[in-house]
Each structure stands twice: as structure tokens, then as C-alpha cells.
Amino acid sequence: MAKQGRLVIVDDNRGILSAVKLLAEKYFASVEGLSSPNLLISELRSQAADVVLLDMNFTAGVNTGNEGLYWLKQMVEKFPETKVVLFTAYADIDLAVKAMQHGAVDFVVKPWDNEKLMAALQNAYSLSLDENRKRKKESNARDEVPMFWGQSAAMSRVRDVVEKVATTDANILLTGENGTGKEVLAREIHRLSMRRRANMVCVDMGAIPESLFESELFGFKKGAFTNANSDREGKFLKASGGTLFMDEIGNLSQALQQKMLVALQSRSIVPLGSDEAKEVDVRLIAATNRDLFKMVSEGEFRQDLLYRINTIHIELPPLRNRKEDILPLAEIFLARYANRYNKGELRFTEEAQQAMQNHIWEGNVRELQHTIEKAVIMADNRDVGAEQLLLQSSATSTPKLEVSTLEEMERRMISEAMASSNGNMTTVAQQLGISRQTLYNKIKRYGL
């Protein structure tokens, strides 16, 4: 089972701290133990957490739970994206229920049952994932990059294919480097399709823990597992009649590939806790920056699943191979962020335009977008110059083209982002335009 997410445990009993940490490390990618809540806020400011397991009492002889309530309120106010599970003694149950009304998602009674404790923590992690996706979706809706075809021959070929296949129900595989706009293209295909009046549901396959895969994708019935208090639709049913976009599909384990294949072949899913199959009607668009064909030859990806998702294959070109589109895209982003940050009408200097044309853009359109946003923020007057772009010169960036694979390029980008952000994973994820969980997965994959 792939380990996912970051957990922080706060308990003044070092024996409990060690025992829970040892248990949780089997399930979470990162587990940190704190013996005092006074360290909690600074710890989360340094590195965000998905879940916090918080004891209710920290002062010897005091069992009011007021300390736990105080730190819970601090968490809800300062880190609303982090889910809090309370650790409580028997006498504190009424207080714990009150605390849940103030923002905690669950409580676990001491002495604890290992299975129930892990179920509560993983359910909290699932809630954190859901809310992060909702926030990302809302943010994307505000900041969504419109489809820009440009003038390059490479994008002209992509457009020709899209216009032929968009109105069909053919499954599509989108490949290309990070930041080339695979999700933007998927949304454009959905907009042009016969399914445009139905939902397009996006799933980051790299961010779903193996233990939550079936409940996330297929849904579950009430009582299927601990804390399954009501029926819940999975992504397949939510997308039925519309489009299901699966990003980073190359990150699926062999076991999950098999489950995905069965669902696609049968065009049905069975929610957890049910023995009744439900038919689903989805148009699948999958995306990856990995070479699935090479992964098939190396036994890392199922050939039959590749056939299922690859009726039509569209490769998105890197931005450095469509240089004629760089400045028009930059102008789009300049106008957008000038409006957002109330900067008035801005323009690029000739030096800035030349710098953008000469830059390699390893992060592609996403890197260009973030570069322009930062430049707009830093602009002191109407002119946006090369000094605001903060780009490396061509001489220093050209050798990076010698990187032999996309994986090596991605590893270098993550490593450089970690160095420039002093290891702050939230900042790194924002800089790269990916979720924290996807970042953790990539750090683990590349041994960083």
C-alpha cells in the first residue's frame, strides 16, 4: 500500500507519541511527533500537514480539555485546510463532541484500538484531500488558463486532431511534459463534446492513497467501513454522462491498474459495501508526463489498460518548441494579473520580450504563467522589464536541455524549487503548480 500524506501527532506522553508514530508510519508518507502543543503552530508554518492528532490535555492533573480546545481553535483559524482528530480519555467524550462542533473531524478514545485509530486518521486525510481538491477547483475556475492554440505548427496539428475527435466518445490519452496544459486541453475537449452539458470530473490519480482508491473512484455504502455514516458517490458515478479526467494515470500501482481496467471493461462499478454493480457512462480522458509505452515494455504498466485509455493519443509540445506562442501567451497573462492586482495597463519592455524568447521554459506554460504573475506583483510602473521576470540567462539555462529524460528534468525542477524555498513543501508545491501530496509522491519516487 502506497503511503500518502503528512500527519503530526501532539501528545505530552512520549510513550504514546512513539507508539502512535510507529503505527502511523505504515500508512502516512510523513509522520512528525510533538510533545508540546506550543511547537504546533511553528511546525505547521514551516511545513503544512494534512492531519493533526491532538491530545486534549497537556498539564498534569488538569483534565478540563481546555488546552485542547484552545489549540483546536488556533488550528481552525490559522490552518483550516488541516484536519484535526482529537485524542481523549474516557471522561472527555462530552468535551470531544463539543470540540467536533468547533471544527474537529473525529475523536479517538484512549486506550485506543489500532484499527479504529488508523481508520479515523485516514478518513480525516480523505476529507483533507476532498477539500483541497474543491479549493483547487475553485481556484482553477478563477485562474483557469483559457485554451490558446497559438500559431505554431505543432499546436495546429493538435487542434486538427481535437476537432476530429472531440464530438466522439473515444477515450483520449494526453501526454506531454509538466505544465504543457493537459488539463486545459481536456477541458476544451469536454467543452466541444456532445457531453458538455454534463459534468467533467477531474481526478489526480497520484494523490489518492491505495487504501482509499475504491471509495474515491467507486464510492461506498453506509456502514461499509468505520465512519462510513452515509452513502457516497464515487468519481465514476459523478462523471456518468460526462467526462472523467484522470491526471497522472502513470502513477497507478499494478493493483490499482487492474481495478481500473475492470471498471472500464465492464462500464460498471461496485461501491464498497455493496454487491450491486452500477452502470456508468463516462468518456475517459487520461493524462501523464510519463512514457506509458516504455512502462509497458518494462512491466510497470498493463498493456491492456493502455489499449483501453489510448484510443486517441495526443502529445502536447513543450513551450520551447512553439516559440512563436510565448509572447502572445505572456500578453494574456499580463492583462489578467494586471487586472487582478489593480496595476492598470502594463506592457513588456523589449528586453523582457527578448528574455522570454530566449528562456528555455522547462516548466512550460505553467512556468510562464507563474513568472508573469510574479513580475506583475513586482512591477513599480507601467513597464515590466527583464529584471522583474527573474529569468536565468540563455547561457545558464541552455545546458539543461542536455537532460536525457522527462523524469530527470522533473527531478531537477523539484530539487531546485526545494532549494529556493528552503524546504517549505507548501511553497514548493505552489511554485510547481501541483498538490502537496503529488509533490510528496514525486519526492519519494526520485529519492529527494
Short mmCIF file of N, CA and C in Angstrom, two decimals, residues 46-217:
data_model
loop_
_atom_site.label_atom_id
_atom_site.label_comp_id
_atom_site.label_asym_id
_atom_site.label_seq_id
_atom_site.Cartn_x
_atom_site.Cartn_y
_atom_site.Cartn_z
N SER A 46 6.10 25.97 9.13
CA SER A 46 7.30 25.51 8.43
C SER A 46 6.96 24.49 7.36
N GLN A 47 6.05 23.57 7.70
CA GLN A 47 5.66 22.53 6.74
C GLN A 47 4.22 22.12 7.02
N ALA A 48 3.36 22.31 6.06
CA ALA A 48 1.93 22.04 6.24
C ALA A 48 1.69 20.56 6.50
N ALA A 49 0.61 20.27 7.20
CA ALA A 49 0.20 18.89 7.47
C ALA A 49 -1.21 18.67 6.95
N ASP A 50 -1.50 17.43 6.59
CA ASP A 50 -2.85 17.08 6.16
C ASP A 50 -3.75 16.79 7.36
N VAL A 51 -3.17 16.12 8.38
CA VAL A 51 -3.93 15.72 9.56
C VAL A 51 -3.10 15.99 10.81
N VAL A 52 -3.76 16.44 11.88
CA VAL A 52 -3.14 16.56 13.20
C VAL A 52 -3.93 15.72 14.19
N LEU A 53 -3.23 14.85 14.91
CA LEU A 53 -3.82 14.08 16.01
C LEU A 53 -3.46 14.82 17.29
N LEU A 54 -4.45 15.42 17.95
CA LEU A 54 -4.22 16.36 19.04
C LEU A 54 -4.78 15.84 20.36
N ASP A 55 -3.91 15.72 21.37
CA ASP A 55 -4.35 15.35 22.71
C ASP A 55 -5.17 16.50 23.30
N MET A 56 -6.09 16.16 24.22
CA MET A 56 -6.95 17.19 24.80
C MET A 56 -6.35 17.87 26.03
N ASN A 57 -5.44 17.17 26.73
CA ASN A 57 -4.89 17.70 27.98
C ASN A 57 -3.37 17.57 27.99
N PHE A 58 -2.70 18.62 28.46
CA PHE A 58 -1.24 18.61 28.47
C PHE A 58 -0.64 18.95 29.83
N THR A 59 -1.43 19.47 30.76
CA THR A 59 -0.93 19.83 32.08
C THR A 59 -1.29 18.74 33.07
N ALA A 60 -0.29 18.25 33.82
CA ALA A 60 -0.51 17.17 34.77
C ALA A 60 -1.60 17.55 35.77
N GLY A 61 -2.54 16.62 35.98
CA GLY A 61 -3.60 16.84 36.94
C GLY A 61 -4.75 17.67 36.44
N VAL A 62 -4.66 18.18 35.22
CA VAL A 62 -5.73 19.00 34.66
C VAL A 62 -6.41 18.23 33.54
N ASN A 63 -7.72 18.01 33.67
CA ASN A 63 -8.46 17.22 32.68
C ASN A 63 -9.65 17.98 32.11
N THR A 64 -9.56 19.29 32.09
CA THR A 64 -10.69 20.08 31.58
C THR A 64 -10.83 20.01 30.07
N GLY A 65 -9.73 19.75 29.40
CA GLY A 65 -9.75 19.74 27.93
C GLY A 65 -9.65 21.12 27.32
N ASN A 66 -9.54 22.13 28.19
CA ASN A 66 -9.50 23.50 27.66
C ASN A 66 -8.27 23.75 26.80
N GLU A 67 -7.16 23.07 27.15
CA GLU A 67 -5.95 23.24 26.34
C GLU A 67 -6.19 22.73 24.92
N GLY A 68 -6.80 21.56 24.84
CA GLY A 68 -7.09 21.01 23.52
C GLY A 68 -8.03 21.90 22.72
N LEU A 69 -9.05 22.45 23.41
CA LEU A 69 -9.98 23.36 22.73
C LEU A 69 -9.27 24.61 22.22
N TYR A 70 -8.36 25.13 23.04
CA TYR A 70 -7.62 26.32 22.64
C TYR A 70 -6.82 26.05 21.37
N TRP A 71 -6.08 24.95 21.36
CA TRP A 71 -5.23 24.66 20.20
C TRP A 71 -6.07 24.26 18.99
N LEU A 72 -7.22 23.65 19.23
CA LEU A 72 -8.13 23.35 18.13
C LEU A 72 -8.58 24.65 17.45
N LYS A 73 -8.96 25.64 18.26
CA LYS A 73 -9.41 26.92 17.69
C LYS A 73 -8.28 27.60 16.92
N GLN A 74 -7.06 27.49 17.44
CA GLN A 74 -5.91 28.05 16.72
C GLN A 74 -5.73 27.38 15.37
N MET A 75 -5.91 26.06 15.35
CA MET A 75 -5.75 25.30 14.11
C MET A 75 -6.81 25.69 13.09
N VAL A 76 -8.07 25.72 13.54
CA VAL A 76 -9.17 26.03 12.62
C VAL A 76 -9.01 27.43 12.04
N GLU A 77 -8.52 28.35 12.87
CA GLU A 77 -8.35 29.74 12.42
C GLU A 77 -7.18 29.90 11.47
N LYS A 78 -6.04 29.29 11.81
CA LYS A 78 -4.80 29.53 11.05
C LYS A 78 -4.56 28.52 9.94
N PHE A 79 -5.04 27.29 10.11
CA PHE A 79 -4.78 26.23 9.12
C PHE A 79 -6.06 25.46 8.82
N PRO A 80 -7.05 26.11 8.24
CA PRO A 80 -8.34 25.45 8.01
C PRO A 80 -8.25 24.25 7.07
N GLU A 81 -7.18 24.17 6.28
CA GLU A 81 -7.04 23.04 5.36
C GLU A 81 -6.57 21.77 6.07
N THR A 82 -6.06 21.90 7.31
CA THR A 82 -5.58 20.75 8.08
C THR A 82 -6.71 20.19 8.93
N LYS A 83 -6.90 18.87 8.89
CA LYS A 83 -7.96 18.23 9.65
C LYS A 83 -7.44 17.76 11.01
N VAL A 84 -8.25 17.99 12.05
CA VAL A 84 -7.84 17.67 13.42
C VAL A 84 -8.66 16.51 13.96
N VAL A 85 -7.96 15.48 14.45
CA VAL A 85 -8.57 14.36 15.17
C VAL A 85 -8.12 14.48 16.62
N LEU A 86 -9.07 14.41 17.55
CA LEU A 86 -8.75 14.57 18.96
C LEU A 86 -8.46 13.23 19.62
N PHE A 87 -7.50 13.26 20.54
CA PHE A 87 -7.11 12.11 21.34
C PHE A 87 -7.61 12.38 22.75
N THR A 88 -8.50 11.54 23.27
CA THR A 88 -9.15 11.88 24.53
C THR A 88 -9.28 10.69 25.46
N ALA A 89 -9.31 10.96 26.78
CA ALA A 89 -9.60 9.94 27.77
C ALA A 89 -11.10 9.75 27.87
N TYR A 90 -11.51 8.66 28.51
CA TYR A 90 -12.94 8.34 28.61
C TYR A 90 -13.76 9.51 29.14
N ALA A 91 -13.23 10.20 30.17
CA ALA A 91 -14.00 11.26 30.82
C ALA A 91 -14.20 12.48 29.93
N ASP A 92 -13.47 12.52 28.81
CA ASP A 92 -13.51 13.71 27.97
C ASP A 92 -14.47 13.61 26.79
N ILE A 93 -15.25 12.53 26.70
CA ILE A 93 -16.03 12.30 25.49
C ILE A 93 -17.02 13.44 25.22
N ASP A 94 -17.73 13.90 26.24
CA ASP A 94 -18.67 15.01 26.04
C ASP A 94 -17.95 16.25 25.52
N LEU A 95 -16.76 16.48 26.07
CA LEU A 95 -15.98 17.63 25.64
C LEU A 95 -15.51 17.46 24.19
N ALA A 96 -15.15 16.21 23.85
CA ALA A 96 -14.69 15.95 22.49
C ALA A 96 -15.81 16.18 21.48
N VAL A 97 -17.03 15.79 21.84
CA VAL A 97 -18.17 16.04 20.95
C VAL A 97 -18.36 17.54 20.76
N LYS A 98 -18.21 18.29 21.85
CA LYS A 98 -18.29 19.75 21.74
C LYS A 98 -17.19 20.29 20.82
N ALA A 99 -16.00 19.71 20.96
CA ALA A 99 -14.88 20.15 20.12
C ALA A 99 -15.14 19.87 18.65
N MET A 100 -15.81 18.76 18.36
CA MET A 100 -16.14 18.45 16.96
C MET A 100 -17.07 19.51 16.39
N GLN A 101 -17.93 20.05 17.24
CA GLN A 101 -18.81 21.13 16.78
C GLN A 101 -18.02 22.39 16.45
N HIS A 102 -16.80 22.46 16.98
CA HIS A 102 -15.94 23.63 16.74
C HIS A 102 -14.87 23.35 15.69
N GLY A 103 -14.99 22.22 14.97
CA GLY A 103 -14.09 22.04 13.84
C GLY A 103 -13.28 20.77 13.79
N ALA A 104 -13.22 20.00 14.90
CA ALA A 104 -12.53 18.71 14.83
C ALA A 104 -13.36 17.75 13.98
N VAL A 105 -12.70 16.82 13.29
CA VAL A 105 -13.43 15.92 12.42
C VAL A 105 -13.74 14.58 13.08
N ASP A 106 -13.03 14.25 14.17
CA ASP A 106 -13.28 12.96 14.83
C ASP A 106 -12.54 12.98 16.17
N PHE A 107 -12.85 11.97 17.01
CA PHE A 107 -12.07 11.80 18.22
C PHE A 107 -11.85 10.31 18.45
N VAL A 108 -10.73 10.00 19.09
CA VAL A 108 -10.35 8.62 19.39
C VAL A 108 -10.11 8.52 20.89
N VAL A 109 -10.71 7.50 21.50
CA VAL A 109 -10.63 7.34 22.95
C VAL A 109 -9.40 6.53 23.34
N LYS A 110 -8.71 6.97 24.38
CA LYS A 110 -7.61 6.21 24.97
C LYS A 110 -8.16 5.29 26.06
N PRO A 111 -7.63 4.09 26.19
CA PRO A 111 -6.69 3.40 25.31
C PRO A 111 -7.35 3.09 23.97
N TRP A 112 -6.61 3.16 22.92
CA TRP A 112 -7.18 3.12 21.58
C TRP A 112 -7.07 1.74 20.94
N ASP A 113 -7.93 1.53 19.97
CA ASP A 113 -7.85 0.37 19.10
C ASP A 113 -7.10 0.79 17.84
N ASN A 114 -6.03 0.06 17.51
CA ASN A 114 -5.18 0.47 16.38
C ASN A 114 -5.96 0.65 15.08
N GLU A 115 -6.86 -0.30 14.81
CA GLU A 115 -7.61 -0.25 13.56
C GLU A 115 -8.53 0.98 13.52
N LYS A 116 -9.20 1.25 14.65
CA LYS A 116 -10.10 2.41 14.69
C LYS A 116 -9.33 3.72 14.61
N LEU A 117 -8.16 3.75 15.25
CA LEU A 117 -7.35 4.96 15.21
C LEU A 117 -6.90 5.26 13.78
N MET A 118 -6.40 4.23 13.09
CA MET A 118 -5.93 4.45 11.72
C MET A 118 -7.09 4.78 10.77
N ALA A 119 -8.26 4.17 11.03
CA ALA A 119 -9.43 4.48 10.20
C ALA A 119 -9.82 5.95 10.37
N ALA A 120 -9.79 6.44 11.61
CA ALA A 120 -10.14 7.84 11.87
C ALA A 120 -9.14 8.78 11.21
N LEU A 121 -7.86 8.46 11.29
CA LEU A 121 -6.83 9.32 10.70
C LEU A 121 -6.90 9.31 9.18
N GLN A 122 -7.14 8.14 8.61
CA GLN A 122 -7.20 8.07 7.14
C GLN A 122 -8.48 8.72 6.61
N ASN A 123 -9.56 8.61 7.37
CA ASN A 123 -10.79 9.30 6.96
C ASN A 123 -10.57 10.82 7.01
N ALA A 124 -9.85 11.29 8.03
CA ALA A 124 -9.53 12.72 8.11
C ALA A 124 -8.67 13.13 6.92
N TYR A 125 -7.74 12.26 6.54
CA TYR A 125 -6.89 12.56 5.38
C TYR A 125 -7.74 12.63 4.11
N SER A 126 -8.71 11.73 3.99
CA SER A 126 -9.60 11.74 2.83
C SER A 126 -10.39 13.04 2.77
N LEU A 127 -10.87 13.51 3.93
CA LEU A 127 -11.59 14.79 3.97
C LEU A 127 -10.68 15.94 3.55
N SER A 128 -9.43 15.89 4.01
CA SER A 128 -8.47 16.92 3.64
C SER A 128 -8.25 16.94 2.13
N LEU A 129 -8.12 15.74 1.55
CA LEU A 129 -7.96 15.63 0.10
C LEU A 129 -9.15 16.24 -0.63
N ASP A 130 -10.35 15.89 -0.18
CA ASP A 130 -11.57 16.38 -0.84
C ASP A 130 -11.62 17.90 -0.82
N GLU A 131 -11.35 18.48 0.35
CA GLU A 131 -11.44 19.94 0.46
C GLU A 131 -10.34 20.63 -0.33
N ASN A 132 -9.15 20.02 -0.35
CA ASN A 132 -8.07 20.60 -1.16
C ASN A 132 -8.43 20.59 -2.63
N ARG A 133 -9.09 19.50 -3.07
CA ARG A 133 -9.49 19.43 -4.48
C ARG A 133 -10.56 20.48 -4.78
N LYS A 134 -11.50 20.65 -3.84
CA LYS A 134 -12.53 21.67 -4.05
C LYS A 134 -11.91 23.06 -4.13
N ARG A 135 -10.96 23.34 -3.22
CA ARG A 135 -10.30 24.64 -3.25
C ARG A 135 -9.53 24.82 -4.55
N LYS A 136 -8.86 23.74 -4.97
CA LYS A 136 -8.10 23.82 -6.22
C LYS A 136 -9.04 24.05 -7.40
N LYS A 137 -10.20 23.36 -7.36
CA LYS A 137 -11.16 23.54 -8.45
C LYS A 137 -11.68 24.97 -8.48
N GLU A 138 -12.00 25.51 -7.29
CA GLU A 138 -12.48 26.89 -7.22
C GLU A 138 -11.40 27.87 -7.68
N SER A 139 -10.16 27.58 -7.25
CA SER A 139 -9.05 28.44 -7.67
C SER A 139 -8.83 28.36 -9.16
N ASN A 140 -8.93 27.13 -9.69
CA ASN A 140 -8.75 26.95 -11.13
C ASN A 140 -9.85 27.67 -11.91
N ALA A 141 -11.07 27.66 -11.32
CA ALA A 141 -12.18 28.34 -12.01
C ALA A 141 -11.90 29.84 -12.10
N ARG A 142 -11.26 30.38 -11.05
CA ARG A 142 -10.92 31.81 -11.06
C ARG A 142 -9.70 32.08 -11.93
N ASP A 143 -8.79 31.10 -11.96
CA ASP A 143 -7.48 31.34 -12.57
C ASP A 143 -7.24 30.42 -13.76
N GLU A 144 -8.32 29.85 -14.29
CA GLU A 144 -8.17 28.86 -15.35
C GLU A 144 -7.59 29.48 -16.61
N VAL A 145 -6.58 28.80 -17.14
CA VAL A 145 -5.95 29.27 -18.38
C VAL A 145 -6.88 28.92 -19.54
N PRO A 146 -7.31 29.90 -20.33
CA PRO A 146 -8.16 29.58 -21.48
C PRO A 146 -7.36 28.82 -22.52
N MET A 147 -8.05 28.03 -23.32
CA MET A 147 -7.36 27.31 -24.38
C MET A 147 -6.79 28.30 -25.38
N PHE A 148 -5.49 28.23 -25.57
CA PHE A 148 -4.82 29.12 -26.51
C PHE A 148 -4.10 28.25 -27.54
N TRP A 149 -4.57 28.28 -28.76
CA TRP A 149 -3.99 27.41 -29.78
C TRP A 149 -2.70 27.99 -30.36
N GLY A 150 -2.62 29.29 -30.47
CA GLY A 150 -1.41 29.90 -30.99
C GLY A 150 -1.22 29.69 -32.48
N GLN A 151 0.02 29.94 -32.93
CA GLN A 151 0.33 29.91 -34.36
C GLN A 151 1.30 28.80 -34.75
N SER A 152 1.79 28.04 -33.78
CA SER A 152 2.82 27.04 -34.10
C SER A 152 2.24 25.87 -34.88
N ALA A 153 3.09 25.26 -35.69
CA ALA A 153 2.67 24.10 -36.47
C ALA A 153 2.31 22.93 -35.55
N ALA A 154 3.06 22.80 -34.44
CA ALA A 154 2.81 21.69 -33.51
C ALA A 154 1.41 21.78 -32.91
N MET A 155 1.00 22.99 -32.48
CA MET A 155 -0.33 23.15 -31.90
C MET A 155 -1.41 23.10 -32.96
N SER A 156 -1.08 23.46 -34.18
CA SER A 156 -2.04 23.34 -35.28
C SER A 156 -2.40 21.88 -35.51
N ARG A 157 -1.39 21.01 -35.41
CA ARG A 157 -1.65 19.57 -35.57
C ARG A 157 -2.51 19.05 -34.43
N VAL A 158 -2.24 19.51 -33.21
CA VAL A 158 -3.05 19.11 -32.06
C VAL A 158 -4.50 19.55 -32.27
N ARG A 159 -4.69 20.76 -32.73
CA ARG A 159 -6.04 21.29 -32.93
C ARG A 159 -6.79 20.48 -33.99
N ASP A 160 -6.12 20.09 -35.05
CA ASP A 160 -6.76 19.29 -36.09
C ASP A 160 -7.30 17.99 -35.52
N VAL A 161 -6.48 17.34 -34.67
CA VAL A 161 -6.91 16.07 -34.06
C VAL A 161 -8.09 16.30 -33.13
N VAL A 162 -8.00 17.34 -32.30
CA VAL A 162 -9.07 17.63 -31.34
C VAL A 162 -10.39 17.88 -32.05
N GLU A 163 -10.37 18.63 -33.12
CA GLU A 163 -11.61 18.93 -33.85
C GLU A 163 -12.24 17.68 -34.45
N LYS A 164 -11.43 16.68 -34.74
CA LYS A 164 -11.95 15.44 -35.30
C LYS A 164 -12.53 14.51 -34.24
N VAL A 165 -11.93 14.52 -33.04
CA VAL A 165 -12.30 13.51 -32.05
C VAL A 165 -13.18 14.04 -30.92
N ALA A 166 -13.26 15.36 -30.74
CA ALA A 166 -13.96 15.92 -29.58
C ALA A 166 -15.41 15.47 -29.51
N THR A 167 -16.09 15.41 -30.64
CA THR A 167 -17.52 15.09 -30.64
C THR A 167 -17.78 13.59 -30.59
N THR A 168 -16.73 12.77 -30.59
CA THR A 168 -16.90 11.33 -30.45
C THR A 168 -16.81 10.97 -28.97
N ASP A 169 -17.02 9.69 -28.66
CA ASP A 169 -16.86 9.22 -27.29
C ASP A 169 -15.54 8.47 -27.10
N ALA A 170 -14.62 8.63 -28.05
CA ALA A 170 -13.35 7.92 -27.98
C ALA A 170 -12.56 8.35 -26.74
N ASN A 171 -11.97 7.36 -26.04
CA ASN A 171 -11.09 7.67 -24.93
C ASN A 171 -9.80 8.30 -25.47
N ILE A 172 -9.27 9.26 -24.73
CA ILE A 172 -8.12 10.02 -25.21
C ILE A 172 -7.01 9.99 -24.16
N LEU A 173 -5.79 9.77 -24.62
CA LEU A 173 -4.60 9.85 -23.76
C LEU A 173 -3.81 11.10 -24.13
N LEU A 174 -3.65 11.99 -23.16
CA LEU A 174 -2.86 13.21 -23.36
C LEU A 174 -1.50 13.03 -22.70
N THR A 175 -0.44 13.25 -23.45
CA THR A 175 0.90 13.15 -22.89
C THR A 175 1.66 14.45 -23.14
N GLY A 176 2.69 14.65 -22.37
CA GLY A 176 3.50 15.86 -22.50
C GLY A 176 4.14 16.21 -21.18
N GLU A 177 5.11 17.09 -21.24
CA GLU A 177 5.81 17.50 -20.03
C GLU A 177 4.87 18.21 -19.06
N ASN A 178 5.31 18.30 -17.81
CA ASN A 178 4.55 19.07 -16.83
C ASN A 178 4.37 20.50 -17.29
N GLY A 179 3.15 21.02 -17.11
CA GLY A 179 2.90 22.42 -17.41
C GLY A 179 2.56 22.72 -18.85
N THR A 180 2.41 21.70 -19.69
CA THR A 180 2.10 21.96 -21.11
C THR A 180 0.62 22.23 -21.34
N GLY A 181 -0.21 22.00 -20.32
CA GLY A 181 -1.63 22.34 -20.46
C GLY A 181 -2.54 21.17 -20.74
N LYS A 182 -2.22 20.00 -20.17
CA LYS A 182 -3.02 18.81 -20.45
C LYS A 182 -4.43 18.94 -19.89
N GLU A 183 -4.57 19.48 -18.67
CA GLU A 183 -5.91 19.64 -18.10
C GLU A 183 -6.69 20.71 -18.86
N VAL A 184 -6.02 21.77 -19.27
CA VAL A 184 -6.69 22.81 -20.05
C VAL A 184 -7.22 22.23 -21.36
N LEU A 185 -6.42 21.39 -22.01
CA LEU A 185 -6.86 20.77 -23.26
C LEU A 185 -8.01 19.81 -23.00
N ALA A 186 -7.94 19.06 -21.89
CA ALA A 186 -9.03 18.14 -21.55
C ALA A 186 -10.34 18.91 -21.38
N ARG A 187 -10.29 20.06 -20.73
CA ARG A 187 -11.50 20.88 -20.54
C ARG A 187 -12.02 21.39 -21.88
N GLU A 188 -11.10 21.71 -22.78
CA GLU A 188 -11.52 22.18 -24.10
C GLU A 188 -12.20 21.05 -24.88
N ILE A 189 -11.65 19.85 -24.79
CA ILE A 189 -12.26 18.70 -25.46
C ILE A 189 -13.66 18.46 -24.91
N HIS A 190 -13.80 18.53 -23.58
CA HIS A 190 -15.12 18.36 -22.97
C HIS A 190 -16.08 19.46 -23.44
N ARG A 191 -15.60 20.69 -23.53
CA ARG A 191 -16.44 21.82 -23.96
C ARG A 191 -16.94 21.63 -25.39
N LEU A 192 -16.13 20.99 -26.22
CA LEU A 192 -16.50 20.77 -27.62
C LEU A 192 -17.29 19.49 -27.83
N SER A 193 -17.40 18.67 -26.78
CA SER A 193 -18.00 17.35 -26.93
C SER A 193 -19.53 17.39 -26.84
N MET A 194 -20.15 16.26 -27.16
CA MET A 194 -21.60 16.12 -27.02
C MET A 194 -22.01 16.00 -25.55
N ARG A 195 -21.02 15.85 -24.66
CA ARG A 195 -21.28 15.68 -23.23
C ARG A 195 -21.10 16.99 -22.46
N ARG A 196 -20.96 18.10 -23.14
CA ARG A 196 -20.59 19.35 -22.49
C ARG A 196 -21.61 19.83 -21.46
N ARG A 197 -22.87 19.39 -21.56
CA ARG A 197 -23.88 19.83 -20.58
C ARG A 197 -23.83 19.00 -19.30
N ALA A 198 -23.05 17.92 -19.32
CA ALA A 198 -22.88 17.09 -18.13
C ALA A 198 -21.55 17.44 -17.45
N ASN A 199 -21.28 16.76 -16.34
CA ASN A 199 -20.10 17.09 -15.55
C ASN A 199 -18.80 16.66 -16.22
N MET A 200 -17.75 17.43 -15.97
CA MET A 200 -16.40 16.94 -16.16
C MET A 200 -15.78 16.83 -14.78
N VAL A 201 -15.41 15.62 -14.40
CA VAL A 201 -14.86 15.36 -13.07
C VAL A 201 -13.37 15.08 -13.21
N CYS A 202 -12.56 15.83 -12.47
CA CYS A 202 -11.10 15.69 -12.54
C CYS A 202 -10.59 14.92 -11.33
N VAL A 203 -9.69 13.98 -11.57
CA VAL A 203 -9.12 13.17 -10.51
C VAL A 203 -7.60 13.17 -10.65
N ASP A 204 -6.91 13.55 -9.58
CA ASP A 204 -5.44 13.46 -9.56
C ASP A 204 -5.08 12.08 -9.04
N MET A 205 -4.76 11.17 -9.96
CA MET A 205 -4.52 9.79 -9.57
C MET A 205 -3.31 9.65 -8.65
N GLY A 206 -2.37 10.57 -8.76
CA GLY A 206 -1.18 10.49 -7.92
C GLY A 206 -1.43 10.90 -6.48
N ALA A 207 -2.60 11.48 -6.20
CA ALA A 207 -2.88 11.99 -4.86
C ALA A 207 -3.82 11.09 -4.06
N ILE A 208 -4.27 9.98 -4.66
CA ILE A 208 -5.22 9.10 -3.97
C ILE A 208 -4.46 7.92 -3.35
N PRO A 209 -4.50 7.76 -2.03
CA PRO A 209 -3.85 6.61 -1.40
C PRO A 209 -4.48 5.31 -1.89
N GLU A 210 -3.68 4.28 -1.98
CA GLU A 210 -4.19 3.00 -2.47
C GLU A 210 -5.36 2.52 -1.61
N SER A 211 -5.28 2.78 -0.30
CA SER A 211 -6.33 2.32 0.60
C SER A 211 -7.66 3.04 0.38
N LEU A 212 -7.61 4.21 -0.26
CA LEU A 212 -8.84 4.98 -0.49
C LEU A 212 -9.28 4.95 -1.95
N PHE A 213 -8.57 4.21 -2.78
CA PHE A 213 -8.83 4.23 -4.22
C PHE A 213 -10.27 3.85 -4.55
N GLU A 214 -10.73 2.71 -4.03
CA GLU A 214 -12.07 2.24 -4.37
C GLU A 214 -13.15 3.18 -3.84
N SER A 215 -12.99 3.67 -2.61
CA SER A 215 -14.01 4.56 -2.07
C SER A 215 -14.05 5.88 -2.83
N GLU A 216 -12.89 6.38 -3.27
CA GLU A 216 -12.84 7.64 -4.03
C GLU A 216 -13.41 7.47 -5.43
N LEU A 217 -13.02 6.41 -6.11
CA LEU A 217 -13.42 6.22 -7.51
C LEU A 217 -14.79 5.57 -7.65
#
